[in-house]
Amino acid sequence: METKKPELDEICPGLINVKLNLLHTSNQAWIDNRKKALHNAKEKEHPIVHDVVELMMIVADSPSQKRRHKANNIEKLARQMRHNQNHLNTLADLAVFNRNSNLPEKAAILEERIDKILKSSDPDDIIEKAICVLEQGYAALFEDYTGSGIEAQQMLLESLQLIKVEQSTAIKEKKDVLCQASNYTLNARRLLFQALNRKTNDSFFNKKSSVELLEKGLQYLSNTSYPKEKYYIWTFYYAMAYSRMPDIVVATSNKTSISKTAVNLFWSVIKNLPKDNECYSIYRARSYAYIGNILISTHKPSDAYPSYSSYENDKQFQALLSTPLSSFQYAHNELSDDEVVLSREGMSLWLLYKFGPDKNIEYLEKSERQLSSSILQNPCLRRFDFSTRMKVYLEISSLKSVSLDRSEDLLKKALEDGKTSIRVKLNARDVCNVAEICQRLAKFPKFYLYGPEAVANKEYLHVALDYLNQCFNAKGQTYFTAFTFGAIYFDLGEFRTALEWHKRAFMMSDFKFGNGNIQQLLFSILRLGEESNLYDEIIHALTYIARKRKDVEFLRTLVPKVHGDDNLRILSNFLIFLQTFPLTAEQVKIAETLKACLIRKDILKTDQLGDSQYTITSSHVFEYDVKPDIVYQSVPMETKPVDFQHNWRYDFCIITSGVNTGWVQCFLQHQLSTSMVDSDMIFTGFSGIDYDSCSTLLETTIEGIKKSRKSILVLSKDFLTREWCLLKQIITETLQDRCDFLLMILLEKCDVPSEIDDTHVSYFDFTDEMKIPFEIQHLKLALLAN
């Protein structure tokens, strides 16, 4: 890779300066797990990393050590330096410990020595500087992607709940201060929530990532007399850092994918570390295993394996490209029964079975054996192995050749593996897999039926919800967690909550996932029963789906999957309802396509509805052509309630354009009025705004503002063109009396009216449909504020 040569003075020695999560976390279980991994590394890895491993263990102890242990830590660091007086990372951390122990003179002596080495051009000092940066990269590699932000999110939630409890019993000034603290905590949680969900390709290079540090250190070593073999051991860790990154294309690597760069680096390790020295066997064996795993995990069955022009004449490398599984045989020949090799082979066999061109049962069986062997060697460190073995057990349990007794046993084993994996590290995909396993056990042996009728043991579904709630509170939501929430609530018979989760999942879906989600969304609506607004909800949901997918063809595959007399009767009655409902041209297409599908399925006869007569409308709104001044004369303008702090009848009132009322009712209002997770609040909305005329619109909007604690203004081009002229006076006058009553949603890219000071109004960006579920959650947090 061609990158700018770093300057020598960019080095900042010491592991404390790397800002390791290890220094700040309060999760003792996580610290203990890291220390076990460090002990394992010191046992098995080359002596060149032993200094940094020892230093990491000392640093890991420092947050939990009491004042009386500081001297002990200083003594440990001093002993660490005896075999190398110029070890920069130890010098720097020892200086910090001395300064924190009120020993500034000793700290100053150490800092002077560090400064001298950093400014030196002596070849040995240049190597020391390179080793310093490489060790920092190694330390960062041990904790990359641990998700300290997730832990902070959970702690903020717990703090907020504790503040709320205190607030409920406090009085006078203490209550006011706690109220302010609650608002600040809510805002902090919201901002952190947003930050955790704004990940880009560039974010993986922030905060001195292991890739950046190891690359820099290797560049420092490139023109020194440092032994070649040791250089390639550091290259192995550099390759590991690359292999842990998502497979994206990065400009700094000349358009080379992350996976291809990692394979090149691992192959250079194999080619440059001698075979006749046992201390290098672990690096050669693991390099083979990583190469095989990368080739298999990034390969799509429809594509050829990537070409590596630099190795066109290397027969062994070309053989690995054609049969990646042979990499593991080479790895076993180098070092038998290595836990990392076994782990990577087990994962690769699972991937070959799940995504490969043929379903070879032997792959599953061998995957289970290799993963179990890896776990047996080191159960504390093999979190990914528990996760993968869970999926293997789940897959085997689904085979037709497996007996019911064994299938149930495998599902229970899968559940235990999933729980173990989540305990070590909370991962959203693992949580979704655990929820699926719980679903199957709850309905065993009726695996593939949906709905409460199939459930024999609800307790498993409650276990699934516990894990999903934990995941949501800590990590937010993804398409998979939203869909899984919907599936669990559907099986529990809580169809409204299931529907709202499937709506969220659809908002976050793409064409790859959309079809199955649309089916579950419609089934959830149909299972709501004969609610008064059921047909409204169906047409608004279908319209939204059609608009997002840009056609109505999804109905042709959706309707044939609808079963049950009640569901089919509702769809038939729905068609009759549409003849009385004002439809847009797009909605007429939906009605005609749905009618054709039901006729094809023999639910309707061709002449049963006759010639469908629809009321066509170009929009759902009236043109407000009456001058606002005339309307105001006939409508009372008093908006303050008698007790403007404690007399609210509703939590919110939504002010929007008439053209968007269907979306607002179908998606936004229900989302705010439904408890989506255990810690979620239910908000009551004013739903009486009447768009029939200028006077009714103004009257009902005033009533909604007067009776609601907050008003949510949904900005769109339609609203600014039609309703804003009529409503701006009442909104701006209310802002003068109640400066915190307004929240704004930006539904489309448009300007905020100049009459509203948007710097003091919370607003939520709904212009990106994929982010709407997150913004709705942020809106709920804002509605919680006092």
JSON list of C-alpha atoms in Angstrom, two decimals, residues 293-456:
[
{"chain": "A", "resi": 293, "resn": "ASN", "atom": "CA", "xyz": [-11.37, -18.44, 6.11]},
{"chain": "A", "resi": 294, "resn": "ILE", "atom": "CA", "xyz": [-11.12, -15.09, 4.27]},
{"chain": "A", "resi": 295, "resn": "LEU", "atom": "CA", "xyz": [-11.36, -16.73, 0.83]},
{"chain": "A", "resi": 296, "resn": "ILE", "atom": "CA", "xyz": [-14.42, -18.76, 1.85]},
{"chain": "A", "resi": 297, "resn": "SER", "atom": "CA", "xyz": [-16.20, -15.99, 3.78]},
{"chain": "A", "resi": 298, "resn": "THR", "atom": "CA", "xyz": [-15.81, -13.35, 1.03]},
{"chain": "A", "resi": 299, "resn": "HIS", "atom": "CA", "xyz": [-16.55, -15.68, -1.90]},
{"chain": "A", "resi": 300, "resn": "LYS", "atom": "CA", "xyz": [-19.93, -15.56, -3.63]},
{"chain": "A", "resi": 301, "resn": "PRO", "atom": "CA", "xyz": [-20.91, -18.80, -5.39]},
{"chain": "A", "resi": 302, "resn": "SER", "atom": "CA", "xyz": [-21.70, -16.94, -8.62]},
{"chain": "A", "resi": 303, "resn": "ASP", "atom": "CA", "xyz": [-18.23, -15.36, -8.80]},
{"chain": "A", "resi": 304, "resn": "ALA", "atom": "CA", "xyz": [-14.74, -16.71, -9.28]},
{"chain": "A", "resi": 305, "resn": "TYR", "atom": "CA", "xyz": [-12.28, -16.28, -6.43]},
{"chain": "A", "resi": 306, "resn": "PRO", "atom": "CA", "xyz": [-10.42, -12.97, -6.70]},
{"chain": "A", "resi": 307, "resn": "SER", "atom": "CA", "xyz": [-7.30, -12.83, -8.82]},
{"chain": "A", "resi": 308, "resn": "TYR", "atom": "CA", "xyz": [-3.97, -12.05, -7.24]},
{"chain": "A", "resi": 309, "resn": "SER", "atom": "CA", "xyz": [-1.72, -10.94, -10.08]},
{"chain": "A", "resi": 310, "resn": "SER", "atom": "CA", "xyz": [1.36, -10.74, -7.86]},
{"chain": "A", "resi": 311, "resn": "TYR", "atom": "CA", "xyz": [1.13, -14.51, -7.23]},
{"chain": "A", "resi": 312, "resn": "GLU", "atom": "CA", "xyz": [0.26, -15.73, -10.73]},
{"chain": "A", "resi": 313, "resn": "ASN", "atom": "CA", "xyz": [3.33, -17.99, -10.83]},
{"chain": "A", "resi": 314, "resn": "ASP", "atom": "CA", "xyz": [3.02, -19.28, -7.27]},
{"chain": "A", "resi": 315, "resn": "LYS", "atom": "CA", "xyz": [1.53, -22.76, -7.69]},
{"chain": "A", "resi": 316, "resn": "GLN", "atom": "CA", "xyz": [0.82, -23.27, -4.00]},
{"chain": "A", "resi": 317, "resn": "PHE", "atom": "CA", "xyz": [-1.07, -19.96, -3.74]},
{"chain": "A", "resi": 318, "resn": "GLN", "atom": "CA", "xyz": [-3.06, -20.70, -6.89]},
{"chain": "A", "resi": 319, "resn": "ALA", "atom": "CA", "xyz": [-3.96, -24.11, -5.43]},
{"chain": "A", "resi": 320, "resn": "LEU", "atom": "CA", "xyz": [-5.33, -22.39, -2.32]},
{"chain": "A", "resi": 321, "resn": "LEU", "atom": "CA", "xyz": [-7.42, -20.09, -4.50]},
{"chain": "A", "resi": 322, "resn": "SER", "atom": "CA", "xyz": [-8.99, -23.03, -6.31]},
{"chain": "A", "resi": 323, "resn": "THR", "atom": "CA", "xyz": [-9.59, -25.11, -3.13]},
{"chain": "A", "resi": 324, "resn": "PRO", "atom": "CA", "xyz": [-9.56, -22.81, -0.07]},
{"chain": "A", "resi": 325, "resn": "LEU", "atom": "CA", "xyz": [-10.34, -25.70, 2.30]},
{"chain": "A", "resi": 326, "resn": "SER", "atom": "CA", "xyz": [-6.86, -27.10, 1.58]},
{"chain": "A", "resi": 327, "resn": "SER", "atom": "CA", "xyz": [-5.49, -24.13, 3.56]},
{"chain": "A", "resi": 328, "resn": "PHE", "atom": "CA", "xyz": [-6.56, -25.87, 6.74]},
{"chain": "A", "resi": 329, "resn": "GLN", "atom": "CA", "xyz": [-4.66, -29.05, 5.86]},
{"chain": "A", "resi": 330, "resn": "TYR", "atom": "CA", "xyz": [-1.50, -26.96, 5.43]},
{"chain": "A", "resi": 331, "resn": "ALA", "atom": "CA", "xyz": [-2.30, -25.30, 8.78]},
{"chain": "A", "resi": 332, "resn": "HIS", "atom": "CA", "xyz": [-2.68, -28.65, 10.58]},
{"chain": "A", "resi": 333, "resn": "ASN", "atom": "CA", "xyz": [0.60, -29.85, 9.05]},
{"chain": "A", "resi": 334, "resn": "GLU", "atom": "CA", "xyz": [2.33, -26.81, 10.51]},
{"chain": "A", "resi": 335, "resn": "LEU", "atom": "CA", "xyz": [0.69, -27.08, 13.96]},
{"chain": "A", "resi": 336, "resn": "SER", "atom": "CA", "xyz": [-1.88, -29.67, 14.92]},
{"chain": "A", "resi": 337, "resn": "ASP", "atom": "CA", "xyz": [-4.86, -28.87, 17.14]},
{"chain": "A", "resi": 338, "resn": "ASP", "atom": "CA", "xyz": [-4.27, -25.13, 17.37]},
{"chain": "A", "resi": 339, "resn": "GLU", "atom": "CA", "xyz": [-7.40, -23.46, 18.74]},
{"chain": "A", "resi": 340, "resn": "VAL", "atom": "CA", "xyz": [-7.39, -20.62, 16.20]},
{"chain": "A", "resi": 341, "resn": "VAL", "atom": "CA", "xyz": [-6.94, -23.01, 13.25]},
{"chain": "A", "resi": 342, "resn": "LEU", "atom": "CA", "xyz": [-9.76, -25.24, 14.56]},
{"chain": "A", "resi": 343, "resn": "SER", "atom": "CA", "xyz": [-11.97, -22.20, 15.08]},
{"chain": "A", "resi": 344, "resn": "ARG", "atom": "CA", "xyz": [-11.41, -20.77, 11.58]},
{"chain": "A", "resi": 345, "resn": "GLU", "atom": "CA", "xyz": [-11.92, -24.18, 9.99]},
{"chain": "A", "resi": 346, "resn": "GLY", "atom": "CA", "xyz": [-15.19, -24.68, 11.87]},
{"chain": "A", "resi": 347, "resn": "MET", "atom": "CA", "xyz": [-16.47, -21.26, 10.78]},
{"chain": "A", "resi": 348, "resn": "SER", "atom": "CA", "xyz": [-15.43, -21.88, 7.16]},
{"chain": "A", "resi": 349, "resn": "LEU", "atom": "CA", "xyz": [-17.15, -25.27, 6.99]},
{"chain": "A", "resi": 350, "resn": "TRP", "atom": "CA", "xyz": [-20.32, -23.70, 8.34]},
{"chain": "A", "resi": 351, "resn": "LEU", "atom": "CA", "xyz": [-20.17, -20.95, 5.70]},
{"chain": "A", "resi": 352, "resn": "LEU", "atom": "CA", "xyz": [-19.60, -23.50, 2.93]},
{"chain": "A", "resi": 353, "resn": "TYR", "atom": "CA", "xyz": [-22.68, -25.43, 4.01]},
{"chain": "A", "resi": 354, "resn": "LYS", "atom": "CA", "xyz": [-24.89, -22.38, 4.49]},
{"chain": "A", "resi": 355, "resn": "PHE", "atom": "CA", "xyz": [-23.89, -20.33, 1.46]},
{"chain": "A", "resi": 356, "resn": "GLY", "atom": "CA", "xyz": [-22.02, -22.74, -0.81]},
{"chain": "A", "resi": 357, "resn": "PRO", "atom": "CA", "xyz": [-23.39, -24.30, -4.00]},
{"chain": "A", "resi": 358, "resn": "ASP", "atom": "CA", "xyz": [-24.24, -27.66, -2.38]},
{"chain": "A", "resi": 359, "resn": "LYS", "atom": "CA", "xyz": [-25.55, -28.67, 1.05]},
{"chain": "A", "resi": 360, "resn": "ASN", "atom": "CA", "xyz": [-22.89, -31.14, 2.16]},
{"chain": "A", "resi": 361, "resn": "ILE", "atom": "CA", "xyz": [-23.97, -32.56, 5.54]},
{"chain": "A", "resi": 362, "resn": "GLU", "atom": "CA", "xyz": [-20.38, -33.59, 6.23]},
{"chain": "A", "resi": 363, "resn": "TYR", "atom": "CA", "xyz": [-19.43, -29.92, 6.37]},
{"chain": "A", "resi": 364, "resn": "LEU", "atom": "CA", "xyz": [-21.90, -29.39, 9.22]},
{"chain": "A", "resi": 365, "resn": "GLU", "atom": "CA", "xyz": [-20.76, -32.42, 11.17]},
{"chain": "A", "resi": 366, "resn": "LYS", "atom": "CA", "xyz": [-17.07, -31.60, 10.83]},
{"chain": "A", "resi": 367, "resn": "SER", "atom": "CA", "xyz": [-17.75, -27.96, 11.67]},
{"chain": "A", "resi": 368, "resn": "GLU", "atom": "CA", "xyz": [-19.36, -29.02, 14.95]},
{"chain": "A", "resi": 369, "resn": "ARG", "atom": "CA", "xyz": [-16.36, -31.26, 15.79]},
{"chain": "A", "resi": 370, "resn": "GLN", "atom": "CA", "xyz": [-13.74, -28.59, 15.05]},
{"chain": "A", "resi": 371, "resn": "LEU", "atom": "CA", "xyz": [-15.61, -25.87, 16.94]},
{"chain": "A", "resi": 372, "resn": "SER", "atom": "CA", "xyz": [-16.11, -28.15, 19.93]},
{"chain": "A", "resi": 373, "resn": "SER", "atom": "CA", "xyz": [-12.39, -29.00, 19.95]},
{"chain": "A", "resi": 374, "resn": "SER", "atom": "CA", "xyz": [-11.49, -25.32, 19.87]},
{"chain": "A", "resi": 375, "resn": "ILE", "atom": "CA", "xyz": [-13.93, -24.51, 22.69]},
{"chain": "A", "resi": 376, "resn": "LEU", "atom": "CA", "xyz": [-12.63, -27.43, 24.77]},
{"chain": "A", "resi": 377, "resn": "GLN", "atom": "CA", "xyz": [-9.11, -25.97, 24.62]},
{"chain": "A", "resi": 378, "resn": "ASN", "atom": "CA", "xyz": [-10.09, -22.47, 25.67]},
{"chain": "A", "resi": 379, "resn": "PRO", "atom": "CA", "xyz": [-13.79, -21.97, 26.49]},
{"chain": "A", "resi": 380, "resn": "CYS", "atom": "CA", "xyz": [-13.22, -18.51, 28.01]},
{"chain": "A", "resi": 381, "resn": "LEU", "atom": "CA", "xyz": [-11.82, -17.02, 24.80]},
{"chain": "A", "resi": 382, "resn": "ARG", "atom": "CA", "xyz": [-13.84, -18.70, 22.09]},
{"chain": "A", "resi": 383, "resn": "ARG", "atom": "CA", "xyz": [-16.90, -16.46, 21.97]},
{"chain": "A", "resi": 384, "resn": "PHE", "atom": "CA", "xyz": [-17.15, -16.62, 18.19]},
{"chain": "A", "resi": 385, "resn": "ASP", "atom": "CA", "xyz": [-16.99, -20.41, 18.34]},
{"chain": "A", "resi": 386, "resn": "PHE", "atom": "CA", "xyz": [-20.02, -20.56, 20.65]},
{"chain": "A", "resi": 387, "resn": "SER", "atom": "CA", "xyz": [-21.84, -18.26, 18.24]},
{"chain": "A", "resi": 388, "resn": "THR", "atom": "CA", "xyz": [-21.00, -20.36, 15.18]},
{"chain": "A", "resi": 389, "resn": "ARG", "atom": "CA", "xyz": [-21.67, -23.68, 16.90]},
{"chain": "A", "resi": 390, "resn": "MET", "atom": "CA", "xyz": [-25.10, -22.34, 17.89]},
{"chain": "A", "resi": 391, "resn": "LYS", "atom": "CA", "xyz": [-25.88, -21.84, 14.19]},
{"chain": "A", "resi": 392, "resn": "VAL", "atom": "CA", "xyz": [-24.54, -25.30, 13.34]},
{"chain": "A", "resi": 393, "resn": "TYR", "atom": "CA", "xyz": [-26.77, -26.93, 15.98]},
{"chain": "A", "resi": 394, "resn": "LEU", "atom": "CA", "xyz": [-29.74, -24.90, 14.71]},
{"chain": "A", "resi": 395, "resn": "GLU", "atom": "CA", "xyz": [-29.09, -26.01, 11.14]},
{"chain": "A", "resi": 396, "resn": "ILE", "atom": "CA", "xyz": [-28.69, -29.70, 12.05]},
{"chain": "A", "resi": 397, "resn": "SER", "atom": "CA", "xyz": [-31.91, -29.59, 14.10]},
{"chain": "A", "resi": 398, "resn": "SER", "atom": "CA", "xyz": [-33.79, -28.60, 10.92]},
{"chain": "A", "resi": 399, "resn": "LEU", "atom": "CA", "xyz": [-32.66, -31.60, 8.86]},
{"chain": "A", "resi": 400, "resn": "LYS", "atom": "CA", "xyz": [-35.41, -34.03, 7.91]},
{"chain": "A", "resi": 401, "resn": "SER", "atom": "CA", "xyz": [-33.17, -36.97, 8.73]},
{"chain": "A", "resi": 402, "resn": "VAL", "atom": "CA", "xyz": [-32.89, -35.90, 12.39]},
{"chain": "A", "resi": 403, "resn": "SER", "atom": "CA", "xyz": [-35.36, -37.42, 14.88]},
{"chain": "A", "resi": 404, "resn": "LEU", "atom": "CA", "xyz": [-37.63, -35.18, 16.95]},
{"chain": "A", "resi": 405, "resn": "ASP", "atom": "CA", "xyz": [-35.85, -36.09, 20.21]},
{"chain": "A", "resi": 406, "resn": "ARG", "atom": "CA", "xyz": [-32.42, -35.24, 18.80]},
{"chain": "A", "resi": 407, "resn": "SER", "atom": "CA", "xyz": [-33.79, -32.10, 17.15]},
{"chain": "A", "resi": 408, "resn": "GLU", "atom": "CA", "xyz": [-35.10, -30.80, 20.49]},
{"chain": "A", "resi": 409, "resn": "ASP", "atom": "CA", "xyz": [-31.82, -31.67, 22.19]},
{"chain": "A", "resi": 410, "resn": "LEU", "atom": "CA", "xyz": [-29.84, -29.81, 19.52]},
{"chain": "A", "resi": 411, "resn": "LEU", "atom": "CA", "xyz": [-32.08, -26.75, 19.90]},
{"chain": "A", "resi": 412, "resn": "LYS", "atom": "CA", "xyz": [-31.43, -26.72, 23.65]},
{"chain": "A", "resi": 413, "resn": "LYS", "atom": "CA", "xyz": [-27.68, -27.02, 23.03]},
{"chain": "A", "resi": 414, "resn": "ALA", "atom": "CA", "xyz": [-27.91, -24.17, 20.54]},
{"chain": "A", "resi": 415, "resn": "LEU", "atom": "CA", "xyz": [-29.74, -22.05, 23.12]},
{"chain": "A", "resi": 416, "resn": "GLU", "atom": "CA", "xyz": [-27.02, -22.64, 25.72]},
{"chain": "A", "resi": 417, "resn": "ASP", "atom": "CA", "xyz": [-24.31, -21.72, 23.21]},
{"chain": "A", "resi": 418, "resn": "GLY", "atom": "CA", "xyz": [-26.20, -18.58, 22.29]},
{"chain": "A", "resi": 419, "resn": "LYS", "atom": "CA", "xyz": [-26.58, -17.53, 25.93]},
{"chain": "A", "resi": 420, "resn": "THR", "atom": "CA", "xyz": [-22.85, -18.09, 26.50]},
{"chain": "A", "resi": 421, "resn": "SER", "atom": "CA", "xyz": [-21.96, -16.03, 23.45]},
{"chain": "A", "resi": 422, "resn": "ILE", "atom": "CA", "xyz": [-24.22, -13.14, 24.52]},
{"chain": "A", "resi": 423, "resn": "ARG", "atom": "CA", "xyz": [-22.84, -13.23, 28.07]},
{"chain": "A", "resi": 424, "resn": "VAL", "atom": "CA", "xyz": [-19.31, -12.67, 26.79]},
{"chain": "A", "resi": 425, "resn": "LYS", "atom": "CA", "xyz": [-20.22, -10.08, 24.17]},
{"chain": "A", "resi": 426, "resn": "LEU", "atom": "CA", "xyz": [-23.64, -8.73, 23.26]},
{"chain": "A", "resi": 427, "resn": "ASN", "atom": "CA", "xyz": [-24.11, -9.13, 19.51]},
{"chain": "A", "resi": 428, "resn": "ALA", "atom": "CA", "xyz": [-27.37, -8.26, 17.73]},
{"chain": "A", "resi": 429, "resn": "ARG", "atom": "CA", "xyz": [-27.21, -11.15, 15.25]},
{"chain": "A", "resi": 430, "resn": "ASP", "atom": "CA", "xyz": [-26.56, -13.63, 18.07]},
{"chain": "A", "resi": 431, "resn": "VAL", "atom": "CA", "xyz": [-29.54, -12.24, 19.97]},
{"chain": "A", "resi": 432, "resn": "CYS", "atom": "CA", "xyz": [-31.76, -12.68, 16.89]},
{"chain": "A", "resi": 433, "resn": "ASN", "atom": "CA", "xyz": [-30.54, -16.27, 16.49]},
{"chain": "A", "resi": 434, "resn": "VAL", "atom": "CA", "xyz": [-31.25, -16.98, 20.16]},
{"chain": "A", "resi": 435, "resn": "ALA", "atom": "CA", "xyz": [-34.75, -15.54, 19.70]},
{"chain": "A", "resi": 436, "resn": "GLU", "atom": "CA", "xyz": [-35.33, -17.81, 16.69]},
{"chain": "A", "resi": 437, "resn": "ILE", "atom": "CA", "xyz": [-34.19, -20.83, 18.74]},
{"chain": "A", "resi": 438, "resn": "CYS", "atom": "CA", "xyz": [-36.57, -19.81, 21.54]},
{"chain": "A", "resi": 439, "resn": "GLN", "atom": "CA", "xyz": [-39.40, -19.54, 18.99]},
{"chain": "A", "resi": 440, "resn": "ARG", "atom": "CA", "xyz": [-38.75, -23.05, 17.76]},
{"chain": "A", "resi": 441, "resn": "LEU", "atom": "CA", "xyz": [-38.63, -24.46, 21.27]},
{"chain": "A", "resi": 442, "resn": "ALA", "atom": "CA", "xyz": [-41.80, -22.58, 22.20]},
{"chain": "A", "resi": 443, "resn": "LYS", "atom": "CA", "xyz": [-43.64, -24.17, 19.25]},
{"chain": "A", "resi": 444, "resn": "PHE", "atom": "CA", "xyz": [-41.86, -27.51, 19.23]},
{"chain": "A", "resi": 445, "resn": "PRO", "atom": "CA", "xyz": [-42.48, -29.64, 17.22]},
{"chain": "A", "resi": 446, "resn": "LYS", "atom": "CA", "xyz": [-44.56, -27.19, 15.08]},
{"chain": "A", "resi": 447, "resn": "PHE", "atom": "CA", "xyz": [-41.42, -25.37, 13.94]},
{"chain": "A", "resi": 448, "resn": "TYR", "atom": "CA", "xyz": [-42.69, -23.42, 10.96]},
{"chain": "A", "resi": 449, "resn": "LEU", "atom": "CA", "xyz": [-46.20, -22.36, 12.03]},
{"chain": "A", "resi": 450, "resn": "TYR", "atom": "CA", "xyz": [-46.77, -18.77, 13.08]},
{"chain": "A", "resi": 451, "resn": "GLY", "atom": "CA", "xyz": [-49.15, -17.31, 15.63]},
{"chain": "A", "resi": 452, "resn": "PRO", "atom": "CA", "xyz": [-50.19, -18.02, 19.23]},
{"chain": "A", "resi": 453, "resn": "GLU", "atom": "CA", "xyz": [-52.13, -21.12, 18.17]},
{"chain": "A", "resi": 454, "resn": "ALA", "atom": "CA", "xyz": [-48.85, -22.96, 17.56]},
{"chain": "A", "resi": 455, "resn": "VAL", "atom": "CA", "xyz": [-47.21, -22.00, 20.87]},
{"chain": "A", "resi": 456, "resn": "ALA", "atom": "CA", "xyz": [-46.94, -24.71, 23.52]}
]
